[in-house]
DNA sequence: TGGCTATTTGGCTAACCTGCCAAATATGAA
DNA sequence: TTCATATTTGGCAGGTTAGCCAAATAGCCA
């Protein structure tokens, strides 16, 4: 019997894709990487990223709604932290892919 | 000293984000998952996905350019296969995130 | 060659994303 | 309360993406 993309599978994939999409932006990857070292407030991240604070705030909101990070308000500042350390595993795999591509590229050039 | 998003870091993050972006679509996640069971030709995937073949072909092209899959032409058919099995690790982490969110959701509702 | 099937590419529109500014909101201090 | 700082939200313009159809390309076989 043929596998097919049924409604339930589709719903699961939609949810998974939403999480992937939240990670699919250089600034948000930077934020995740930085948060893996410890919590940071919005203004710290804003300074590091070098974009408008409203832009950074929106990136953080995207990571938050999918559950990758959590926020905690202390005084006038909001501190964000990673909720799932496993997100860092992504970097390893992605780097593996990129290195594999680089190797292949080199082969083609040397061929 | 403050960490900052410098030019080199930015370039690395851009490359990583390109790979993540290729994965950030339900249809493409489905394809990756299906290819983890073995190679498939475009027409097989098209039937499973249930979209236009040109749409599926474009999704496959996106996965190919970032190095996640490779293609091999045999006769009139093109067979695609996974290039990095580690991509499957993504699913585990994403599911962990989603389950964590679901748990939190339940807590809030029961509170 | 011509016809058939499999796949890719071009082109189009609708929908979505990003980043900035401005305005709103929240907290703490004077 | 008023001011100042930190953050979020609304809104807009420019750029990107998705999916369909039609057309082009490639391989196989008669």
PDB file of C-alpha atoms (C1' of nucleotides) in Angstrom:
ATOM      1  CA  UNK A   1       0.000   0.000   0.000  1.00  0.00           C
ATOM      2  CA  UNK A   2       1.172   3.497  -0.827  1.00  0.00           C
ATOM      3  CA  UNK A   3       2.063   5.990   1.823  1.00  0.00           C
ATOM      4  CA  UNK A   4       0.203   9.214   1.445  1.00  0.00           C
ATOM      5  CA  UNK A   5       0.227  12.595   2.996  1.00  0.00           C
ATOM      6  CA  UNK A   6      -2.997  12.278   4.983  1.00  0.00           C
ATOM      7  CA  UNK A   7      -4.652  14.911   7.105  1.00  0.00           C
ATOM      8  CA  UNK A   8      -3.099  13.846  10.396  1.00  0.00           C
ATOM      9  CA  UNK A   9       0.384  13.639   8.930  1.00  0.00           C
ATOM     10  CA  UNK A  10      -0.136  17.007   7.366  1.00  0.00           C
ATOM     11  CA  UNK A  11      -1.054  18.528  10.728  1.00  0.00           C
ATOM     12  CA  UNK A  12       2.053  17.054  12.355  1.00  0.00           C
ATOM     13  CA  UNK A  13       4.275  18.318   9.540  1.00  0.00           C
ATOM     14  CA  UNK A  14       2.717  21.771   9.754  1.00  0.00           C
ATOM     15  CA  UNK A  15       3.583  21.953  13.444  1.00  0.00           C
ATOM     16  CA  UNK A  16       7.113  20.735  12.839  1.00  0.00           C
ATOM     17  CA  UNK A  17       7.580  23.150   9.965  1.00  0.00           C
ATOM     18  CA  UNK A  18       6.477  26.022  12.159  1.00  0.00           C
ATOM     19  CA  UNK A  19       9.331  25.253  14.552  1.00  0.00           C
ATOM     20  CA  UNK A  20      11.823  24.906  11.707  1.00  0.00           C
ATOM     21  CA  UNK A  21      10.646  28.175  10.227  1.00  0.00           C
ATOM     22  CA  UNK A  22      11.291  29.931  13.514  1.00  0.00           C
ATOM     23  CA  UNK A  23      14.893  28.763  13.286  1.00  0.00           C
ATOM     24  CA  UNK A  24      15.280  29.575   9.609  1.00  0.00           C
ATOM     25  CA  UNK A  25      16.731  33.049   9.924  1.00  0.00           C
ATOM     26  CA  UNK A  26      20.320  34.085  10.592  1.00  0.00           C
ATOM     27  CA  UNK A  27      19.433  36.513  13.368  1.00  0.00           C
ATOM     28  CA  UNK A  28      17.283  33.959  15.137  1.00  0.00           C
ATOM     29  CA  UNK A  29      19.989  31.310  14.822  1.00  0.00           C
ATOM     30  CA  UNK A  30      22.401  33.774  16.376  1.00  0.00           C
ATOM     31  CA  UNK A  31      20.011  34.389  19.227  1.00  0.00           C
ATOM     32  CA  UNK A  32      19.569  30.674  19.889  1.00  0.00           C
ATOM     33  CA  UNK A  33      23.306  30.170  19.856  1.00  0.00           C
ATOM     34  CA  UNK A  34      23.845  33.084  22.194  1.00  0.00           C
ATOM     35  CA  UNK A  35      21.114  31.943  24.570  1.00  0.00           C
ATOM     36  CA  UNK A  36      22.808  28.572  24.819  1.00  0.00           C
ATOM     37  CA  UNK A  37      25.464  30.379  26.851  1.00  0.00           C
ATOM     38  CA  UNK A  38      22.885  31.695  29.273  1.00  0.00           C
ATOM     39  CA  UNK A  39      19.908  34.011  29.506  1.00  0.00           C
ATOM     40  CA  UNK A  40      20.084  37.438  27.905  1.00  0.00           C
ATOM     41  CA  UNK A  41      17.802  40.439  28.025  1.00  0.00           C
ATOM     42  CA  UNK A  42      16.387  42.025  24.881  1.00  0.00           C
ATOM     43  CA  UNK A  43      18.702  45.020  25.046  1.00  0.00           C
ATOM     44  CA  UNK A  44      21.800  42.840  25.294  1.00  0.00           C
ATOM     45  CA  UNK A  45      20.747  40.830  22.267  1.00  0.00           C
ATOM     46  CA  UNK A  46      19.823  44.005  20.419  1.00  0.00           C
ATOM     47  CA  UNK A  47      23.275  45.440  20.931  1.00  0.00           C
ATOM     48  CA  UNK A  48      24.918  42.233  19.729  1.00  0.00           C
ATOM     49  CA  UNK A  49      22.701  41.859  16.702  1.00  0.00           C
ATOM     50  CA  UNK A  50      22.931  45.509  15.759  1.00  0.00           C
ATOM     51  CA  UNK A  51      19.347  45.869  14.509  1.00  0.00           C
ATOM     52  CA  UNK A  52      16.428  47.920  15.729  1.00  0.00           C
ATOM     53  CA  UNK A  53      15.159  46.729  19.099  1.00  0.00           C
ATOM     54  CA  UNK A  54      11.691  46.241  17.674  1.00  0.00           C
ATOM     55  CA  UNK A  55      13.124  43.891  15.080  1.00  0.00           C
ATOM     56  CA  UNK A  56      14.902  41.830  17.722  1.00  0.00           C
ATOM     57  CA  UNK A  57      11.795  41.785  19.867  1.00  0.00           C
ATOM     58  CA  UNK A  58       9.808  40.349  16.989  1.00  0.00           C
ATOM     59  CA  UNK A  59      12.424  37.690  16.322  1.00  0.00           C
ATOM     60  CA  UNK A  60      12.269  36.691  19.967  1.00  0.00           C
ATOM     61  CA  UNK A  61       8.491  36.545  19.818  1.00  0.00           C
ATOM     62  CA  UNK A  62       8.713  34.128  16.922  1.00  0.00           C
ATOM     63  CA  UNK A  63      11.047  31.853  18.856  1.00  0.00           C
ATOM     64  CA  UNK A  64       8.778  32.094  21.874  1.00  0.00           C
ATOM     65  CA  UNK A  65       5.491  31.198  20.217  1.00  0.00           C
ATOM     66  CA  UNK A  66       6.910  27.937  18.912  1.00  0.00           C
ATOM     67  CA  UNK A  67       8.361  27.113  22.314  1.00  0.00           C
ATOM     68  CA  UNK A  68      12.050  27.341  21.552  1.00  0.00           C
ATOM     69  CA  UNK A  69      12.684  30.045  24.135  1.00  0.00           C
ATOM     70  CA  UNK A  70      10.956  31.389  27.228  1.00  0.00           C
ATOM     71  CA  UNK A  71      10.904  34.856  28.709  1.00  0.00           C
ATOM     72  CA  UNK A  72      10.893  36.183  32.223  1.00  0.00           C
ATOM     73  CA  UNK A  73      10.304  39.764  33.160  1.00  0.00           C
ATOM     74  CA  UNK A  74      12.495  41.193  35.911  1.00  0.00           C
ATOM     75  CA  UNK A  75      12.063  44.882  36.539  1.00  0.00           C
ATOM     76  CA  UNK A  76      11.864  46.693  33.260  1.00  0.00           C
ATOM     77  CA  UNK A  77      13.875  44.060  31.472  1.00  0.00           C
ATOM     78  CA  UNK A  78      12.785  40.835  29.840  1.00  0.00           C
ATOM     79  CA  UNK A  79      15.225  37.939  29.999  1.00  0.00           C
ATOM     80  CA  UNK A  80      15.056  35.213  27.395  1.00  0.00           C
ATOM     81  CA  UNK A  81      16.456  31.717  27.759  1.00  0.00           C
ATOM     82  CA  UNK A  82      16.551  28.503  25.743  1.00  0.00           C
ATOM     83  CA  UNK A  83      13.799  26.047  26.497  1.00  0.00           C
ATOM     84  CA  UNK A  84      15.213  23.107  24.590  1.00  0.00           C
ATOM     85  CA  UNK A  85      18.951  22.582  24.611  1.00  0.00           C
ATOM     86  CA  UNK A  86      18.515  20.030  21.847  1.00  0.00           C
ATOM     87  CA  UNK A  87      18.114  22.915  19.430  1.00  0.00           C
ATOM     88  CA  UNK A  88      21.868  23.154  19.510  1.00  0.00           C
ATOM     89  CA  UNK A  89      22.048  19.739  17.890  1.00  0.00           C
ATOM     90  CA  UNK A  90      20.724  21.424  14.789  1.00  0.00           C
ATOM     91  CA  UNK A  91      23.946  23.312  14.365  1.00  0.00           C
ATOM     92  CA  UNK A  92      25.978  20.127  14.307  1.00  0.00           C
ATOM     93  CA  UNK A  93      23.851  18.566  11.623  1.00  0.00           C
ATOM     94  CA  UNK A  94      23.687  21.689   9.531  1.00  0.00           C
ATOM     95  CA  UNK A  95      27.435  22.047   9.695  1.00  0.00           C
ATOM     96  CA  UNK A  96      27.748  18.444   8.612  1.00  0.00           C
ATOM     97  CA  UNK A  97      25.595  19.202   5.599  1.00  0.00           C
ATOM     98  CA  UNK A  98      27.555  22.343   4.779  1.00  0.00           C
ATOM     99  CA  UNK A  99      30.886  20.578   5.101  1.00  0.00           C
ATOM    100  CA  UNK A 100      29.660  17.776   2.902  1.00  0.00           C
ATOM    101  CA  UNK A 101      28.673  20.327   0.291  1.00  0.00           C
ATOM    102  CA  UNK A 102      32.056  22.042   0.569  1.00  0.00           C
ATOM    103  CA  UNK A 103      33.827  18.718   0.080  1.00  0.00           C
ATOM    104  CA  UNK A 104      31.747  17.919  -2.961  1.00  0.00           C
ATOM    105  CA  UNK A 105      32.442  21.354  -4.337  1.00  0.00           C
ATOM    106  CA  UNK A 106      36.162  20.815  -3.957  1.00  0.00           C
ATOM    107  CA  UNK A 107      35.928  17.462  -5.738  1.00  0.00           C
ATOM    108  CA  UNK A 108      34.124  18.988  -8.656  1.00  0.00           C
ATOM    109  CA  UNK A 109      36.680  21.748  -8.964  1.00  0.00           C
ATOM    110  CA  UNK A 110      39.618  19.343  -8.760  1.00  0.00           C
ATOM    111  CA  UNK A 111      38.083  16.909 -11.214  1.00  0.00           C
TER     112      UNK A 111
ATOM    113  CA  UNK B   1      34.373  42.198  25.865  1.00  0.00           C
ATOM    114  CA  UNK B   2      31.032  42.030  24.162  1.00  0.00           C
ATOM    115  CA  UNK B   3      30.204  39.418  21.611  1.00  0.00           C
ATOM    116  CA  UNK B   4      28.980  40.888  18.399  1.00  0.00           C
ATOM    117  CA  UNK B   5      27.523  39.676  15.181  1.00  0.00           C
ATOM    118  CA  UNK B   6      30.561  40.279  12.976  1.00  0.00           C
ATOM    119  CA  UNK B   7      30.856  39.745   9.258  1.00  0.00           C
ATOM    120  CA  UNK B   8      32.300  36.230   9.423  1.00  0.00           C
ATOM    121  CA  UNK B   9      29.712  35.072  11.939  1.00  0.00           C
ATOM    122  CA  UNK B  10      27.034  36.598   9.798  1.00  0.00           C
ATOM    123  CA  UNK B  11      28.232  34.639   6.772  1.00  0.00           C
ATOM    124  CA  UNK B  12      28.199  31.380   8.720  1.00  0.00           C
ATOM    125  CA  UNK B  13      24.711  32.068  10.058  1.00  0.00           C
ATOM    126  CA  UNK B  14      23.474  32.909   6.583  1.00  0.00           C
ATOM    127  CA  UNK B  15      24.690  29.555   5.300  1.00  0.00           C
ATOM    128  CA  UNK B  16      23.138  27.711   8.212  1.00  0.00           C
ATOM    129  CA  UNK B  17      19.878  29.577   7.842  1.00  0.00           C
ATOM    130  CA  UNK B  18      19.727  28.631   4.172  1.00  0.00           C
ATOM    131  CA  UNK B  19      19.762  24.969   5.151  1.00  0.00           C
ATOM    132  CA  UNK B  20      17.155  25.479   7.849  1.00  0.00           C
ATOM    133  CA  UNK B  21      14.959  27.368   5.426  1.00  0.00           C
ATOM    134  CA  UNK B  22      15.067  24.470   3.020  1.00  0.00           C
ATOM    135  CA  UNK B  23      13.651  22.298   5.785  1.00  0.00           C
ATOM    136  CA  UNK B  24      11.081  24.821   6.933  1.00  0.00           C
ATOM    137  CA  UNK B  25       8.141  23.622   4.855  1.00  0.00           C
ATOM    138  CA  UNK B  26       5.729  20.781   5.584  1.00  0.00           C
ATOM    139  CA  UNK B  27       6.044  19.245   2.142  1.00  0.00           C
ATOM    140  CA  UNK B  28       9.812  19.311   2.258  1.00  0.00           C
ATOM    141  CA  UNK B  29       9.825  17.798   5.738  1.00  0.00           C
ATOM    142  CA  UNK B  30       7.605  15.039   4.413  1.00  0.00           C
ATOM    143  CA  UNK B  31      10.004  14.428   1.550  1.00  0.00           C
ATOM    144  CA  UNK B  32      13.003  14.229   3.878  1.00  0.00           C
ATOM    145  CA  UNK B  33      11.160  11.825   6.143  1.00  0.00           C
ATOM    146  CA  UNK B  34      10.124   9.680   3.207  1.00  0.00           C
ATOM    147  CA  UNK B  35      13.616   9.652   1.715  1.00  0.00           C
ATOM    148  CA  UNK B  36      14.960   8.399   5.023  1.00  0.00           C
ATOM    149  CA  UNK B  37      13.269   5.108   4.116  1.00  0.00           C
ATOM    150  CA  UNK B  38      15.091   4.939   0.825  1.00  0.00           C
ATOM    151  CA  UNK B  39      15.408   6.672  -2.512  1.00  0.00           C
ATOM    152  CA  UNK B  40      12.282   7.760  -4.355  1.00  0.00           C
ATOM    153  CA  UNK B  41      11.695   9.128  -7.816  1.00  0.00           C
ATOM    154  CA  UNK B  42       9.924  12.430  -8.404  1.00  0.00           C
ATOM    155  CA  UNK B  43       6.730  10.790  -9.597  1.00  0.00           C
ATOM    156  CA  UNK B  44       6.485   8.591  -6.498  1.00  0.00           C
ATOM    157  CA  UNK B  45       6.897  11.604  -4.231  1.00  0.00           C
ATOM    158  CA  UNK B  46       4.450  13.591  -6.331  1.00  0.00           C
ATOM    159  CA  UNK B  47       1.779  10.951  -5.897  1.00  0.00           C
ATOM    160  CA  UNK B  48       2.342  10.807  -2.155  1.00  0.00           C
ATOM    161  CA  UNK B  49       2.347  14.553  -1.704  1.00  0.00           C
ATOM    162  CA  UNK B  50      -0.635  15.112  -3.953  1.00  0.00           C
ATOM    163  CA  UNK B  51       0.558  18.380  -5.499  1.00  0.00           C
ATOM    164  CA  UNK B  52       1.514  19.341  -9.015  1.00  0.00           C
ATOM    165  CA  UNK B  53       4.699  17.602 -10.166  1.00  0.00           C
ATOM    166  CA  UNK B  54       6.299  20.947 -10.934  1.00  0.00           C
ATOM    167  CA  UNK B  55       5.709  22.006  -7.354  1.00  0.00           C
ATOM    168  CA  UNK B  56       7.338  18.856  -5.998  1.00  0.00           C
ATOM    169  CA  UNK B  57      10.227  19.236  -8.419  1.00  0.00           C
ATOM    170  CA  UNK B  58      10.859  22.725  -7.106  1.00  0.00           C
ATOM    171  CA  UNK B  59      10.754  21.561  -3.512  1.00  0.00           C
ATOM    172  CA  UNK B  60      13.310  18.887  -4.356  1.00  0.00           C
ATOM    173  CA  UNK B  61      15.501  21.454  -6.065  1.00  0.00           C
ATOM    174  CA  UNK B  62      15.511  23.521  -2.897  1.00  0.00           C
ATOM    175  CA  UNK B  63      16.604  20.553  -0.821  1.00  0.00           C
ATOM    176  CA  UNK B  64      19.263  19.727  -3.397  1.00  0.00           C
ATOM    177  CA  UNK B  65      20.901  23.141  -3.657  1.00  0.00           C
ATOM    178  CA  UNK B  66      21.564  23.231   0.077  1.00  0.00           C
ATOM    179  CA  UNK B  67      22.959  19.707  -0.012  1.00  0.00           C
ATOM    180  CA  UNK B  68      20.314  17.877   1.969  1.00  0.00           C
ATOM    181  CA  UNK B  69      19.467  15.481  -0.860  1.00  0.00           C
ATOM    182  CA  UNK B  70      21.113  14.257  -4.028  1.00  0.00           C
ATOM    183  CA  UNK B  71      19.636  13.144  -7.307  1.00  0.00           C
ATOM    184  CA  UNK B  72      20.524  10.453  -9.794  1.00  0.00           C
ATOM    185  CA  UNK B  73      18.999  10.100 -13.199  1.00  0.00           C
ATOM    186  CA  UNK B  74      18.186   6.561 -14.305  1.00  0.00           C
ATOM    187  CA  UNK B  75      16.382   6.340 -17.596  1.00  0.00           C
ATOM    188  CA  UNK B  76      13.672   8.921 -17.721  1.00  0.00           C
ATOM    189  CA  UNK B  77      13.327   9.017 -13.964  1.00  0.00           C
ATOM    190  CA  UNK B  78      15.230  10.993 -11.374  1.00  0.00           C
ATOM    191  CA  UNK B  79      15.793   9.329  -8.022  1.00  0.00           C
ATOM    192  CA  UNK B  80      16.363  11.429  -4.958  1.00  0.00           C
ATOM    193  CA  UNK B  81      18.017  10.258  -1.754  1.00  0.00           C
ATOM    194  CA  UNK B  82      19.064  11.756   1.571  1.00  0.00           C
ATOM    195  CA  UNK B  83      22.611  12.988   1.735  1.00  0.00           C
ATOM    196  CA  UNK B  84      22.778  13.521   5.480  1.00  0.00           C
ATOM    197  CA  UNK B  85      20.993  11.074   7.716  1.00  0.00           C
ATOM    198  CA  UNK B  86      21.536  13.466  10.602  1.00  0.00           C
ATOM    199  CA  UNK B  87      18.685  15.563   9.243  1.00  0.00           C
ATOM    200  CA  UNK B  88      16.421  13.036  10.900  1.00  0.00           C
ATOM    201  CA  UNK B  89      17.760  14.176  14.254  1.00  0.00           C
ATOM    202  CA  UNK B  90      15.856  17.386  13.630  1.00  0.00           C
ATOM    203  CA  UNK B  91      12.584  15.578  13.983  1.00  0.00           C
ATOM    204  CA  UNK B  92      13.466  14.298  17.432  1.00  0.00           C
ATOM    205  CA  UNK B  93      14.370  17.728  18.700  1.00  0.00           C
ATOM    206  CA  UNK B  94      11.380  19.399  17.119  1.00  0.00           C
ATOM    207  CA  UNK B  95       9.086  16.831  18.641  1.00  0.00           C
ATOM    208  CA  UNK B  96      10.707  17.446  21.991  1.00  0.00           C
ATOM    209  CA  UNK B  97       9.951  21.145  21.617  1.00  0.00           C
ATOM    210  CA  UNK B  98       6.386  20.470  20.563  1.00  0.00           C
ATOM    211  CA  UNK B  99       5.781  18.049  23.418  1.00  0.00           C
ATOM    212  CA  UNK B 100       7.220  20.527  25.858  1.00  0.00           C
ATOM    213  CA  UNK B 101       4.822  23.133  24.533  1.00  0.00           C
ATOM    214  CA  UNK B 102       1.914  20.723  24.784  1.00  0.00           C
ATOM    215  CA  UNK B 103       2.808  19.925  28.394  1.00  0.00           C
ATOM    216  CA  UNK B 104       3.009  23.597  29.270  1.00  0.00           C
ATOM    217  CA  UNK B 105      -0.310  24.160  27.570  1.00  0.00           C
ATOM    218  CA  UNK B 106      -1.904  21.421  29.643  1.00  0.00           C
ATOM    219  CA  UNK B 107      -0.499  22.919  32.835  1.00  0.00           C
ATOM    220  CA  UNK B 108      -1.918  26.321  32.040  1.00  0.00           C
ATOM    221  CA  UNK B 109      -5.331  24.859  31.316  1.00  0.00           C
ATOM    222  CA  UNK B 110      -5.358  22.762  34.483  1.00  0.00           C
ATOM    223  CA  UNK B 111      -4.123  25.620  36.627  1.00  0.00           C
TER     224      UNK B 111
ATOM    225  C1'  DT C   1      12.344  10.617 -36.837  1.00  0.00           C
ATOM    226  C1'  DG C   2       8.090  10.826 -33.962  1.00  0.00           C
ATOM    227  C1'  DG C   3       5.673   9.854 -29.968  1.00  0.00           C
ATOM    228  C1'  DC C   4       5.525   8.931 -25.108  1.00  0.00           C
ATOM    229  C1'  DT C   5       6.733   9.608 -20.304  1.00  0.00           C
ATOM    230  C1'  DA C   6       9.377  11.973 -16.609  1.00  0.00           C
ATOM    231  C1'  DT C   7      11.166  16.092 -15.096  1.00  0.00           C
ATOM    232  C1'  DT C   8      12.562  20.891 -15.040  1.00  0.00           C
ATOM    233  C1'  DT C   9      11.978  25.739 -16.011  1.00  0.00           C
ATOM    234  C1'  DG C  10       9.507  30.217 -16.866  1.00  0.00           C
ATOM    235  C1'  DG C  11       5.975  33.080 -15.658  1.00  0.00           C
ATOM    236  C1'  DC C  12       2.338  34.660 -13.034  1.00  0.00           C
ATOM    237  C1'  DT C  13      -0.429  35.966  -8.793  1.00  0.00           C
ATOM    238  C1'  DA C  14      -1.432  35.682  -4.046  1.00  0.00           C
ATOM    239  C1'  DA C  15       0.340  35.239   0.307  1.00  0.00           C
ATOM    240  C1'  DC C  16       3.909  35.816   3.512  1.00  0.00           C
ATOM    241  C1'  DC C  17       8.275  37.838   5.771  1.00  0.00           C
ATOM    242  C1'  DT C  18      11.513  41.496   7.192  1.00  0.00           C
ATOM    243  C1'  DG C  19      12.991  45.622   9.016  1.00  0.00           C
ATOM    244  C1'  DC C  20      12.225  50.204  10.056  1.00  0.00           C
ATOM    245  C1'  DC C  21       9.633  53.980  12.377  1.00  0.00           C
ATOM    246  C1'  DA C  22       6.168  55.555  15.427  1.00  0.00           C
ATOM    247  C1'  DA C  23       3.100  54.736  19.013  1.00  0.00           C
ATOM    248  C1'  DA C  24       1.598  52.103  22.957  1.00  0.00           C
ATOM    249  C1'  DT C  25       2.623  49.737  27.269  1.00  0.00           C
ATOM    250  C1'  DA C  26       5.024  48.602  31.604  1.00  0.00           C
ATOM    251  C1'  DT C  27       8.128  49.278  35.356  1.00  0.00           C
ATOM    252  C1'  DG C  28      10.905  51.841  38.520  1.00  0.00           C
ATOM    253  C1'  DA C  29      12.674  56.272  40.362  1.00  0.00           C
ATOM    254  C1'  DA C  30      12.179  61.009  41.722  1.00  0.00           C
TER     255       DA C  30
ATOM    256  C1'  DT D   1       2.268  62.073  39.072  1.00  0.00           C
ATOM    257  C1'  DT D   2       5.941  62.742  35.849  1.00  0.00           C
ATOM    258  C1'  DC D   3      10.052  61.199  33.708  1.00  0.00           C
ATOM    259  C1'  DA D   4      13.090  57.782  31.835  1.00  0.00           C
ATOM    260  C1'  DT D   5      14.153  53.254  30.294  1.00  0.00           C
ATOM    261  C1'  DA D   6      12.869  48.685  28.354  1.00  0.00           C
ATOM    262  C1'  DT D   7       9.940  46.257  25.520  1.00  0.00           C
ATOM    263  C1'  DT D   8       6.057  45.250  22.552  1.00  0.00           C
ATOM    264  C1'  DT D   9       2.782  46.291  18.957  1.00  0.00           C
ATOM    265  C1'  DG D  10       0.830  48.476  14.624  1.00  0.00           C
ATOM    266  C1'  DG D  11       1.629  49.716  10.161  1.00  0.00           C
ATOM    267  C1'  DC D  12       3.919  50.188   5.972  1.00  0.00           C
ATOM    268  C1'  DA D  13       7.208  49.175   1.761  1.00  0.00           C
ATOM    269  C1'  DG D  14      10.183  46.058  -0.427  1.00  0.00           C
ATOM    270  C1'  DG D  15      11.497  41.609  -1.097  1.00  0.00           C
ATOM    271  C1'  DT D  16      10.709  36.544  -1.044  1.00  0.00           C
ATOM    272  C1'  DT D  17       8.017  32.263  -1.475  1.00  0.00           C
ATOM    273  C1'  DA D  18       4.384  28.828  -3.001  1.00  0.00           C
ATOM    274  C1'  DG D  19       1.709  26.667  -6.218  1.00  0.00           C
ATOM    275  C1'  DC D  20      -0.389  26.292 -10.533  1.00  0.00           C
ATOM    276  C1'  DC D  21      -0.232  26.114 -15.645  1.00  0.00           C
ATOM    277  C1'  DA D  22       2.212  26.036 -19.894  1.00  0.00           C
ATOM    278  C1'  DA D  23       6.298  25.301 -22.306  1.00  0.00           C
ATOM    279  C1'  DA D  24      10.838  23.333 -22.701  1.00  0.00           C
ATOM    280  C1'  DT D  25      14.026  19.487 -22.115  1.00  0.00           C
ATOM    281  C1'  DA D  26      15.679  14.628 -21.797  1.00  0.00           C
ATOM    282  C1'  DG D  27      15.547   9.686 -22.457  1.00  0.00           C
ATOM    283  C1'  DC D  28      13.438   5.564 -24.410  1.00  0.00           C
ATOM    284  C1'  DC D  29      11.330   2.867 -27.939  1.00  0.00           C
ATOM    285  C1'  DA D  30       9.245   1.896 -32.273  1.00  0.00           C
TER     286       DA D  30
END
